Coordinates of C-alpha atoms and ligand atoms in Angstrom, one line a residue:
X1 CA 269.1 43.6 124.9
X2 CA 270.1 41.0 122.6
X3 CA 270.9 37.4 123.8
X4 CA 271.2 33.6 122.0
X5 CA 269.2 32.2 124.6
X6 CA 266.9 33.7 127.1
X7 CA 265.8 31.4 130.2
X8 CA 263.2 31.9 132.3
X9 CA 263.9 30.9 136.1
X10 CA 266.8 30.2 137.3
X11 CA 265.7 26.5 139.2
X12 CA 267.8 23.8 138.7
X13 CA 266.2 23.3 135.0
X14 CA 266.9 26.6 133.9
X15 CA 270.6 26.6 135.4
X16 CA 270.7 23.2 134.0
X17 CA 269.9 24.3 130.6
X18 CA 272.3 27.8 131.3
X19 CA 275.3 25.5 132.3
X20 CA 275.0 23.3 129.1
X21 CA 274.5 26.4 126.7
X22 CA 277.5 28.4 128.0
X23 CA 279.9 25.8 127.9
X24 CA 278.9 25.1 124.3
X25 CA 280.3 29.1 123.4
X26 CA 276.6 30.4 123.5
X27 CA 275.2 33.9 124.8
X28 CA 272.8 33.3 127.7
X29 CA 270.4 35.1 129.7
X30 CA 268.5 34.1 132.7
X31 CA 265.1 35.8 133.6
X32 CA 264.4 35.2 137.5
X33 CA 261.1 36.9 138.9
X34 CA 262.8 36.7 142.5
X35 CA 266.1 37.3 144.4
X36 CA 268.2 34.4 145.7
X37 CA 267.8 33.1 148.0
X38 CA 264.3 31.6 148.0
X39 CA 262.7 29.7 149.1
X40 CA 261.3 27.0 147.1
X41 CA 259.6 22.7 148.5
X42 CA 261.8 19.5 146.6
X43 CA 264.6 19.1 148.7
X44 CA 265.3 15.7 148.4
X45 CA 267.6 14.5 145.2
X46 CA 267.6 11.3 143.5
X47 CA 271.7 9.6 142.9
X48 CA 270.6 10.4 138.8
X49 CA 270.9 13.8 139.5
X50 CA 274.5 13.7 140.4
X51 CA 275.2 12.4 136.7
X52 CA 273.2 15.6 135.8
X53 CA 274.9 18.0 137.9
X54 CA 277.9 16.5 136.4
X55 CA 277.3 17.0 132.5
X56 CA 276.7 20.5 133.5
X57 CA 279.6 21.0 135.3
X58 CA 277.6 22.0 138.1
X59 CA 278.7 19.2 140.7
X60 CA 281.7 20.4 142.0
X61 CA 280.6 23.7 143.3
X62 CA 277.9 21.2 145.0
X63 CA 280.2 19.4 146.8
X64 CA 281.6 21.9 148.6
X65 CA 278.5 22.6 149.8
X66 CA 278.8 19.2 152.0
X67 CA 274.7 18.7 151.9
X68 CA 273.8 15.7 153.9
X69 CA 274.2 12.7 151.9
X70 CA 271.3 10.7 150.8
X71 CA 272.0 6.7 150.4
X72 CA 268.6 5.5 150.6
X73 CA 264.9 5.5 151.4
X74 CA 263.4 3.6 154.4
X75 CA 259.0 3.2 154.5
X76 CA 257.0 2.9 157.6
X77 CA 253.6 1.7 158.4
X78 CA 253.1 1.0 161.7
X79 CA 255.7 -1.8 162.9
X80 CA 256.5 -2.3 159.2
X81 CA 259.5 -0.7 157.2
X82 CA 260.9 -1.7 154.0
X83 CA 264.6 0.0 153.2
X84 CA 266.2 1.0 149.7
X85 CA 270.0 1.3 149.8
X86 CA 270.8 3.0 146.5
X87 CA 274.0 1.0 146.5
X88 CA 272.3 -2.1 146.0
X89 CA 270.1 -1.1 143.1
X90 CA 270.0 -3.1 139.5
X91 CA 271.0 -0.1 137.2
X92 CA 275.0 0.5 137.2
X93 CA 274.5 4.5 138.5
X94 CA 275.4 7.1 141.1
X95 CA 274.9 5.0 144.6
X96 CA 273.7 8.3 146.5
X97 CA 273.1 11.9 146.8
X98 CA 272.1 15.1 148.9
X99 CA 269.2 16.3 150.4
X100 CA 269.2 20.1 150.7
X101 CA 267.9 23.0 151.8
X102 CA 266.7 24.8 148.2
X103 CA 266.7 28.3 149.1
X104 CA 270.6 27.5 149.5
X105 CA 271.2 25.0 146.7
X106 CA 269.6 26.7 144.3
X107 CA 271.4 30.2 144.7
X108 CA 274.9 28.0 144.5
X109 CA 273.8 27.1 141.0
X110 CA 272.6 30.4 140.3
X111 CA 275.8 31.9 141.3
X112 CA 278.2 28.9 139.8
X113 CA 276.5 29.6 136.2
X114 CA 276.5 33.7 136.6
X115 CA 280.9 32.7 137.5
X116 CA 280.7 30.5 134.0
X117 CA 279.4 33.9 132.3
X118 CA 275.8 33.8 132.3
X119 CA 273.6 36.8 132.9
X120 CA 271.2 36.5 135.8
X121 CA 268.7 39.4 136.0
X122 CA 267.1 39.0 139.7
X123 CA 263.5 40.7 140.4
X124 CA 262.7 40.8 136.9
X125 CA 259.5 38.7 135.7
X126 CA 258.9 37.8 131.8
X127 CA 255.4 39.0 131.1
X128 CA 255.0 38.2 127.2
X129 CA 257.1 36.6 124.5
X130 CA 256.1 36.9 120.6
X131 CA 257.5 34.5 118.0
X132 CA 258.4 35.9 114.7
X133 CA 260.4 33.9 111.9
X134 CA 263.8 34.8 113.1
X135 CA 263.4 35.9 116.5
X136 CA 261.6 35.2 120.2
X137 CA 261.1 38.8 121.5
X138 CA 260.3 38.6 125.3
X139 CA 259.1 41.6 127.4
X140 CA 260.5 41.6 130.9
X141 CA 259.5 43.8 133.8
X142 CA 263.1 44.6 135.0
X143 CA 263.1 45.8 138.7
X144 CA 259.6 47.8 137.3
X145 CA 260.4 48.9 133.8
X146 CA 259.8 46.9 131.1
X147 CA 262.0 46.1 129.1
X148 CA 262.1 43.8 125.2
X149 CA 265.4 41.1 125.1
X150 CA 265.5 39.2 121.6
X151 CA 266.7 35.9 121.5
X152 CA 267.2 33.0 119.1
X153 CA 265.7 30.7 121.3
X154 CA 263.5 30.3 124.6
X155 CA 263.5 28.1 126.8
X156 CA 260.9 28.0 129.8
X157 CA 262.3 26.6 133.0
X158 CA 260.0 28.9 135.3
X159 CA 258.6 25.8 137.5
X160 CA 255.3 26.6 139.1
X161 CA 255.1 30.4 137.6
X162 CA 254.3 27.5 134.1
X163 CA 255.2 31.3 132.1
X164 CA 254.6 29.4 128.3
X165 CA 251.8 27.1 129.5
X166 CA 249.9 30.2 130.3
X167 CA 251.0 32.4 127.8
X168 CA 250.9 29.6 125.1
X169 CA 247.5 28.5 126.6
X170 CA 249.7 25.0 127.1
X171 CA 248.0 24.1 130.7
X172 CA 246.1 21.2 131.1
X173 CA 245.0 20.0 134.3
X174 CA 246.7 16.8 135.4
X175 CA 244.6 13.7 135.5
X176 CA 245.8 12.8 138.9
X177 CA 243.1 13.5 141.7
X178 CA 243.9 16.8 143.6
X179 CA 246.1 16.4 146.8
X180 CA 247.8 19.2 149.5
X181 CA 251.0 19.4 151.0
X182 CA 251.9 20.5 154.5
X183 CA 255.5 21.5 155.4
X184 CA 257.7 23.5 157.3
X185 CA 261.2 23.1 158.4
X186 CA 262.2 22.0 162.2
X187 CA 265.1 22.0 164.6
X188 CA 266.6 18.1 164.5
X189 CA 268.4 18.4 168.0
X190 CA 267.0 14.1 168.8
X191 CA 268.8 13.4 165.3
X192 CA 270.5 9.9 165.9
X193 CA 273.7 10.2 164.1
X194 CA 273.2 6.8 162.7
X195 CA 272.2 5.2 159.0
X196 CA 268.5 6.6 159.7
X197 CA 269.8 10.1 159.0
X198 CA 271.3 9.4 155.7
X199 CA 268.1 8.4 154.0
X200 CA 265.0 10.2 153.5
X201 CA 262.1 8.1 155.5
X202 CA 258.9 8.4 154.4
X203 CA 256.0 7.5 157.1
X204 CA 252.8 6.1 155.6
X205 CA 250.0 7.7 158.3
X206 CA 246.8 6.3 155.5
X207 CA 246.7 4.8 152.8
X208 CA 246.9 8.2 150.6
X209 CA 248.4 10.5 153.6
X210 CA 252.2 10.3 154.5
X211 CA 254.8 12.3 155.7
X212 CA 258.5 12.8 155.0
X213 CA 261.5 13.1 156.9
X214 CA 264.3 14.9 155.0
X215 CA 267.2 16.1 157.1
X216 CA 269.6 18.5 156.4
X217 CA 273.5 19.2 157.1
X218 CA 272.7 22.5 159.3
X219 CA 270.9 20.6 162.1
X220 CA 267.1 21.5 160.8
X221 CA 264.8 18.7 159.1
X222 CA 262.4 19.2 156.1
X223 CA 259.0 17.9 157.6
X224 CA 255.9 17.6 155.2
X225 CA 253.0 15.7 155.2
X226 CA 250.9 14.8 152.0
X227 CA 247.6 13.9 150.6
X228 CA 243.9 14.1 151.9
X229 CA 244.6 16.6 154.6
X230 CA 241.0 17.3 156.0
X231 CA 242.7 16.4 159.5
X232 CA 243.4 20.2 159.3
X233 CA 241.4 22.2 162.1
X234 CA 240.7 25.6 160.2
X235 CA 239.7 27.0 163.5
X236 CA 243.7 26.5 164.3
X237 CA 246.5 28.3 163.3
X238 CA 249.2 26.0 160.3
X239 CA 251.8 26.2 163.4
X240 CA 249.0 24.9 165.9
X241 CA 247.6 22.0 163.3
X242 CA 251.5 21.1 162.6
X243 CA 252.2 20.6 166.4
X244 CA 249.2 18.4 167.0
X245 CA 250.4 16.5 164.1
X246 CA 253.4 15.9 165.4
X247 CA 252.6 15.3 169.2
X248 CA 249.5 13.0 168.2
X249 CA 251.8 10.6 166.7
X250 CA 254.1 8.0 168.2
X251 CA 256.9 8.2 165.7
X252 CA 257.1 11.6 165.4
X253 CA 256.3 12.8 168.8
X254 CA 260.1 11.6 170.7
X255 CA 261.5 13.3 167.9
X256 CA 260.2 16.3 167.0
X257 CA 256.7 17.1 169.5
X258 CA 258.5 20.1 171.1
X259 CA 261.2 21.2 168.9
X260 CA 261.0 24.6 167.2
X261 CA 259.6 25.1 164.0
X262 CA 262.2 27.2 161.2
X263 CA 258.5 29.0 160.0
X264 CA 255.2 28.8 159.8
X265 CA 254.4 25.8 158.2
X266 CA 253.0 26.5 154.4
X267 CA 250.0 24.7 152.5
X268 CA 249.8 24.3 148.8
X269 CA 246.7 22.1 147.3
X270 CA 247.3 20.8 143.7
X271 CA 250.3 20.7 142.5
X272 CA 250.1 18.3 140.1
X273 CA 250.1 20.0 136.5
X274 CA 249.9 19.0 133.1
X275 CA 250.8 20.4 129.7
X276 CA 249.5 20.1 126.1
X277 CA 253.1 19.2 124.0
X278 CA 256.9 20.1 126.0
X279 CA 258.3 22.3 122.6
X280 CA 257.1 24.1 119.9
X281 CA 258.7 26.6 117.2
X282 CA 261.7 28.2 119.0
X283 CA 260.9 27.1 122.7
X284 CA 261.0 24.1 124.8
X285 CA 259.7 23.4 128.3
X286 CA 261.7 21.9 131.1
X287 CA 261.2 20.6 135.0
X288 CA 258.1 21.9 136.9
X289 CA 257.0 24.0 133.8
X290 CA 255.9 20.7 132.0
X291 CA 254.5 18.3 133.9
X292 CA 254.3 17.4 137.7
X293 CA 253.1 14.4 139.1
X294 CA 253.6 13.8 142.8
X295 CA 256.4 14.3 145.4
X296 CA 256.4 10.3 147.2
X297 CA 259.1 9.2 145.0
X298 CA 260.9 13.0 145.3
X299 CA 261.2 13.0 141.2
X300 CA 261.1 16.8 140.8
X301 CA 264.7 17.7 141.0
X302 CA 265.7 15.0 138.9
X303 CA 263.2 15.5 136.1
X304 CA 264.1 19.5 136.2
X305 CA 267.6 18.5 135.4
X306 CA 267.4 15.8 132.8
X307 CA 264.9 18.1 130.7
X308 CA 267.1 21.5 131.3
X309 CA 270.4 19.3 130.4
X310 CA 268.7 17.4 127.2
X311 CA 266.7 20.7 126.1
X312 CA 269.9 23.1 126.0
X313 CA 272.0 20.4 124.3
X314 CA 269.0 19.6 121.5
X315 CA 269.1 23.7 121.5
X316 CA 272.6 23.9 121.2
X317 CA 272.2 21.3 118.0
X318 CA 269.7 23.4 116.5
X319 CA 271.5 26.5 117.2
X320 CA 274.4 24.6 114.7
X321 CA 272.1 24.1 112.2
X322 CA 271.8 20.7 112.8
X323 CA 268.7 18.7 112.1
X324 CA 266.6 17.9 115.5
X325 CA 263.1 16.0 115.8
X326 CA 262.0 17.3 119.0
X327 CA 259.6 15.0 119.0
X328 CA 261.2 11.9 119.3
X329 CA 264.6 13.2 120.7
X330 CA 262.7 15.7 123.4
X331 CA 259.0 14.8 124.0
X332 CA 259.4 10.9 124.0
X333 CA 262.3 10.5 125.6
X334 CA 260.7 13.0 129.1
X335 CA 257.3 11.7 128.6
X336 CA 258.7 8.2 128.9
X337 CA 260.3 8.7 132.3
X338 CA 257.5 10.8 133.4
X339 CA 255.0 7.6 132.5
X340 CA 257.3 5.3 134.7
X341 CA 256.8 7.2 138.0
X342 CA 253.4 7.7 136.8
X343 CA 253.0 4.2 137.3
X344 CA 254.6 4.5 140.7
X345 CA 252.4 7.5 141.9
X346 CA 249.3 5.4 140.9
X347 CA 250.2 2.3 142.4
X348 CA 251.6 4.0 145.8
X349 CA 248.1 5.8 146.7
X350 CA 246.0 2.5 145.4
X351 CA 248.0 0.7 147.7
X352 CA 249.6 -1.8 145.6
X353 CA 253.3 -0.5 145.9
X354 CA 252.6 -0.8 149.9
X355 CA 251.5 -4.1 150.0
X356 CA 254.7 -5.0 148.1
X357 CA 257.5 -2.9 150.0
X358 CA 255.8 -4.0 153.4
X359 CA 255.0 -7.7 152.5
X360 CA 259.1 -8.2 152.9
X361 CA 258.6 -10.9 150.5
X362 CA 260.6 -9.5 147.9
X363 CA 263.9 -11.1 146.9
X364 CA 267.0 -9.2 146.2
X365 CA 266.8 -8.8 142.7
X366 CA 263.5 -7.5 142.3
X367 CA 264.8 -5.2 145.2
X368 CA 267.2 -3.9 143.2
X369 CA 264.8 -3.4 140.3
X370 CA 262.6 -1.4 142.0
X371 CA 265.1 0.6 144.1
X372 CA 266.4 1.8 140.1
X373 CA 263.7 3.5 139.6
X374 CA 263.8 4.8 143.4
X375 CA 267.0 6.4 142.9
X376 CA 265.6 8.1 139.0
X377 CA 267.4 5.4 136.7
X378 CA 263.8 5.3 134.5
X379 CA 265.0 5.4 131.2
X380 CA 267.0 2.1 131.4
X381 CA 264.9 -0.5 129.8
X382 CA 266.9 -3.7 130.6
X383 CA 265.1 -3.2 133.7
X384 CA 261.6 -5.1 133.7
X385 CA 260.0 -3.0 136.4
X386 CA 261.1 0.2 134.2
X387 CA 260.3 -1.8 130.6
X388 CA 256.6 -3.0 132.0
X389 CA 256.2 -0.2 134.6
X390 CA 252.5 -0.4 134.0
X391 CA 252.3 -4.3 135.0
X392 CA 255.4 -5.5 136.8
X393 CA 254.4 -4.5 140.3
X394 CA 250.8 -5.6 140.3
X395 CA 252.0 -8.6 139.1
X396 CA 253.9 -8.9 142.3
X397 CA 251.5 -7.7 144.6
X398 CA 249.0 -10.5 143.2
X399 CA 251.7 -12.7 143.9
X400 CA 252.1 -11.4 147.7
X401 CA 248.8 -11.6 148.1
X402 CA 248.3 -15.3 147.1
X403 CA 250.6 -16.1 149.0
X404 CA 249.9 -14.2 152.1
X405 CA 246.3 -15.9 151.5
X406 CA 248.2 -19.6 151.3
X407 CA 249.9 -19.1 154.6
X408 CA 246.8 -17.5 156.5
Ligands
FAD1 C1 255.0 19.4 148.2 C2 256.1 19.1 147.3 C3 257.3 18.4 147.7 C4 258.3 18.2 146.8 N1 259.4 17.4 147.1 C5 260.4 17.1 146.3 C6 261.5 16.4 146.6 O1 261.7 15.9 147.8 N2 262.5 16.2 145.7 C7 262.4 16.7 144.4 O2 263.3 16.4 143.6 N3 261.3 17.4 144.0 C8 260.3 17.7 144.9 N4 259.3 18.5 144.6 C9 259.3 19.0 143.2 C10 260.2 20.3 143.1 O3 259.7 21.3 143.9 C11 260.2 20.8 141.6 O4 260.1 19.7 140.8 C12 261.5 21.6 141.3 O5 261.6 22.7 142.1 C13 261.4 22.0 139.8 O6 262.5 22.8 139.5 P1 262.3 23.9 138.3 O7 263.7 24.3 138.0 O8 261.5 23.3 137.2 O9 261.5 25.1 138.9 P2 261.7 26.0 140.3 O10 262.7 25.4 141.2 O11 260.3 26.2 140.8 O12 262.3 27.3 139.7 C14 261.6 28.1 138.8 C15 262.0 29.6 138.9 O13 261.3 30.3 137.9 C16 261.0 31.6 138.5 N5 259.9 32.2 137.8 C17 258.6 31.9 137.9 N6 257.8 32.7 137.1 C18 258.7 33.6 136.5 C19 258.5 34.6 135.6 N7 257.3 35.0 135.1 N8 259.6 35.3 135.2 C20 260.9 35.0 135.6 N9 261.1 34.0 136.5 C21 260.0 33.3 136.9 C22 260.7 31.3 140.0 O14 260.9 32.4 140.8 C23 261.7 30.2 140.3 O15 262.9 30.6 140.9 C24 258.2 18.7 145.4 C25 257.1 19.4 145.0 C26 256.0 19.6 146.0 C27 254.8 20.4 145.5

C-alpha cells in the first residue's frame, strides 16, 4: 500500500493533521490500533480549540453533536471560589466550548475525515517504521497480518501508545514529579440546570490533590480526582474507594454520594511524558505523543490540535517543495505554549496560582489576562501573564500576600 502520508492514531491530532492534509489534494492514511469508539480521559476543551476544529473543517460536524457548552471555569477551596468566564478574557478569541464524552467525539472526527476521503484502517497497530532517502516504510499489523505501507511522510499522533518516542528512542521522562489520576463517569440526575453546569469546576481537596467536575450533554458527569492519591484503601475495590470519596465530602456528597457510576472507575499513575526533539527527517510528533504536562488547566485537546493542524500544514509545505525550518516554525512555536502552562502546572501544585485565584484581590484586567491563557490563547504575547509566564503570577501572589499581611 502506497500513501503520501501515513498517520498514526486517529485522536484529535492525528485527525487534525488528516483533515488539513486532505483538503490540501493529499493522499492520507490513518493507522488506528483500536475500533471507535474508545474510550479515551481529556474531555474537557479549551474555546482555542474551536479556532482549530475550524481550520480543519472539522467544527461543523461538531456542532451537530450539541456537546454541553463550556463558558468557563469556577475553583473551590472550602468556602472560597474564584470564576473564569471565557467571555471576559484579554485575548480577542472563541468565548466558549464543549466538554465531551471522548469515546464519542473522537469517532465523529474519525468518521467526518474518513467522509472527506481519508483512509482509516481500525485494529491495525504500526509496529516499525524505517527511513530511507525517499521513503518512510511502516510495518502495520492489520487485523493480524502484517502488512508494509510507504509513504512520503509520517506523522506520529498516537497519544499515550508515544509509537516514534519508543521506536526512535525519543522518550524522556518528564521533569514534573509523578502524580495519579482517578476517574470514572457518573449519573448527574441533582445537575442544577443553572450557570454551574456550563463550566467545568475544579475542587481543590489539598494543596496538590483536586477533583474535576465535567458534565456532559447525555445526563452523565466526568468525575476525576488528581495528584497524591495514597487516600486509596488497596484493601477496597476502585468503585468502593470512589464512593467513599465521594460520600466523605461535603461538596460532592448531595450531588453525587449515591448516584451510579457509568464503570469502574480507572487509575493511571504518571502521565506526564517528555520527548527528546518534536520532528526529525520525514516525521513530526503531535499532541500526547510529544509532551504532556498535567490535566488542571485541561490543555491536552487543545495542544493535540494546534500541533496536528501546524504539523500537516508545515508537511503540506514540504510536500510542495517549499523550504520549512522545523525548528523554528514547529519545535519553537509548541514548545513555547507548552512552557506557558508549564508555568501554570508549577505554580498551581506550589500553591501560588491558589493563593491568587482565592485571594479575590485580583482586578478585572489581570482577570482577564489570566483567564487567556485558561481558555488556551498561549501564544499571544501582548499578554504579560503569557509574555512573562515564568514571573507575572508570583509577582502577584507576593503582592497578595503583602497585603493580606497589611490588613491582618
Ligand atoms: C487524567 C487525565 C485527564 C485529562 N483531562 C483532559 C481534559 O480535561 N482536557 C484535555 O484537553 N485534555 C485532557 N487530558 C489530555 C488528553 O487525554 C490528551 O492530551 C489527548 O487525548 C491527546 O490526544 P492525541 O490525539 O494526541 O492522542 P489520543 O487521543 O490518545 O489518540 C491516540 C490514538 O493513537 C492510537 N494508537 C496508539 N498506539 C498506536 C499504534 N501503535 N498504532 C496505531 N494506533 C495507535 C490510540 O489507539 C489512540 O486512538 C487528560 C489527560 C489525563 C491523563
Amino acid at each position: 500500500m502506497k500513501t503520501d502520508v501515513l498517520i498514526i492514531g486517529a485522536g484529535p491530532s492525528g485527525t487534525a493533521s488528516a483533515a488539513i492534509l486532505k483538503k490540501e489534494g493529499f493522499d492520507v492514511v490513518i493507522v488506528e490500533k483500536t475500533t471507535f469508539p474508545r474510550f479515551v480521559i481529556g474531555e474537557s476543551l479549551l474555546p482555542r480549540c474551536m479556532d482549530l476544529l475550524d481550520e480543519a473543517g472539522l467544527l461543523d460536524a461538531i456542532k451537530e453533536q450539541g456537546y454541553k457548552e463550556k463558558h468557563g471555569a469556577k475553583f473551590y477551596r472550602g468556602k472560597d471560589t474564584c470564576e473564569f468566564n471565557f467571555g471576559e478574557q484579554y485575548t480577542k478569541g472563541q468565548t466558549w466550548t464543549w466538554q465531551v464524552p471522548r469515546a464519542d467525539f473522537d469517532k465523529v472526527l474519525a468518521d467526518e475525515v474518513a467522509k472527506k476521503g481519508v483512509t482509516v484502517l481500525y485494529n491495525s497497530t504500526v509496529e516499525n517504521v524505517a527511513f530511507t532517502t525517499n521513503k518512510v516504510t511502516t510495518t502495520v499489523n492489520i487485523k493480524g497480518e502484517e502488512k508494509t505501507i510507504t509513504s512520503k511522510y509520517i506523522i506520529d499522533g498516537s497519544g499515550y501508545g508515544r509509537v516514534l518516542p519508543n521506536l526512535l528512542d525519543l522518550n524522556i521522562p518528564s521533569t514534573l514529579p509523578v502524580r495519579s489520576a482517578f476517574f470514572t463517569h457518573i449519573d448527574d440526575t441533582n445537575r442544577a440546570q443553572d450557570i454551574e453546569s456550563s463550566r467545568i469546576q475544579v475542587v481543590v481537596l489539598k494543596a496538590d490533590v483536586w477533583i474535576w467536575i465535567i458534565p456532559f450533554s447525555n445526563g452523565k458527569t466526568s468525575l476525576g480526582v488528581v495528584g497524591d492519591l495514597s487516600f486509596i484503601d488497596k484493601t477496597k475495590s476502585n468503585e468502593e474507594n470512589f464512593r467513599t470519596l465521594l460520600t466523605s465530602n461535603e461538596f460532592l456528597n448531595p450531588r453525587f454520594g449515591k448516584n451510579k457510576f457509568e464503570f469502574e472507575p480507572k487509575i493511571i499513575n504518571g502521565y506526564s511524558a517528555g520527548v527528546k526533539q518534536l520532528y526529525g527527517e520525514k516525521y513530526v510528533l503531535t499532541g500526547n505523543s510529544t509532551e504532556f504536562l498535567d490535566p488542571i488547566f485541561s490543555s491536552g485537546v487543545t495542544f493535540a490540535l494546534e500541533s496536528g493542524v501546524l504539523a500537516a500544514k508545515l508537511v503540506v509545505k514540504e510536500l510542495n517543495n517549499e523550504k520549512v525550518d522545523w525548528g523554528k516554525e514547529y519545535s519553537e512555536y509548541i514548545l513555547q505554549g507548552v512552557a506557558v502552562f508549564r508555568s501554570y502546572v508549577d505554580r498551581w501544585y506550589d500553591e501560588t496560582l491558589q493563593t491568587v485565584f482565592f485571594s479575590n484581590e485580583i482586578n478585572s484586567d489581570i482577570k482577564g489576562q489570566i483567564c487567556s491563557v485558561l481558555a488556551g490563547y498561549v501564544w499571544d504575547n501582548t499578554n504579560p501573564f503569557i509574555k512573562k509566564h515564568k514571573k507575572m503570577v508570583q509577582t502577584l501572589a507576593k503582592v497578595i500576600e503583602i497585603k493580606k499581611s497589611e490588613t491582618a
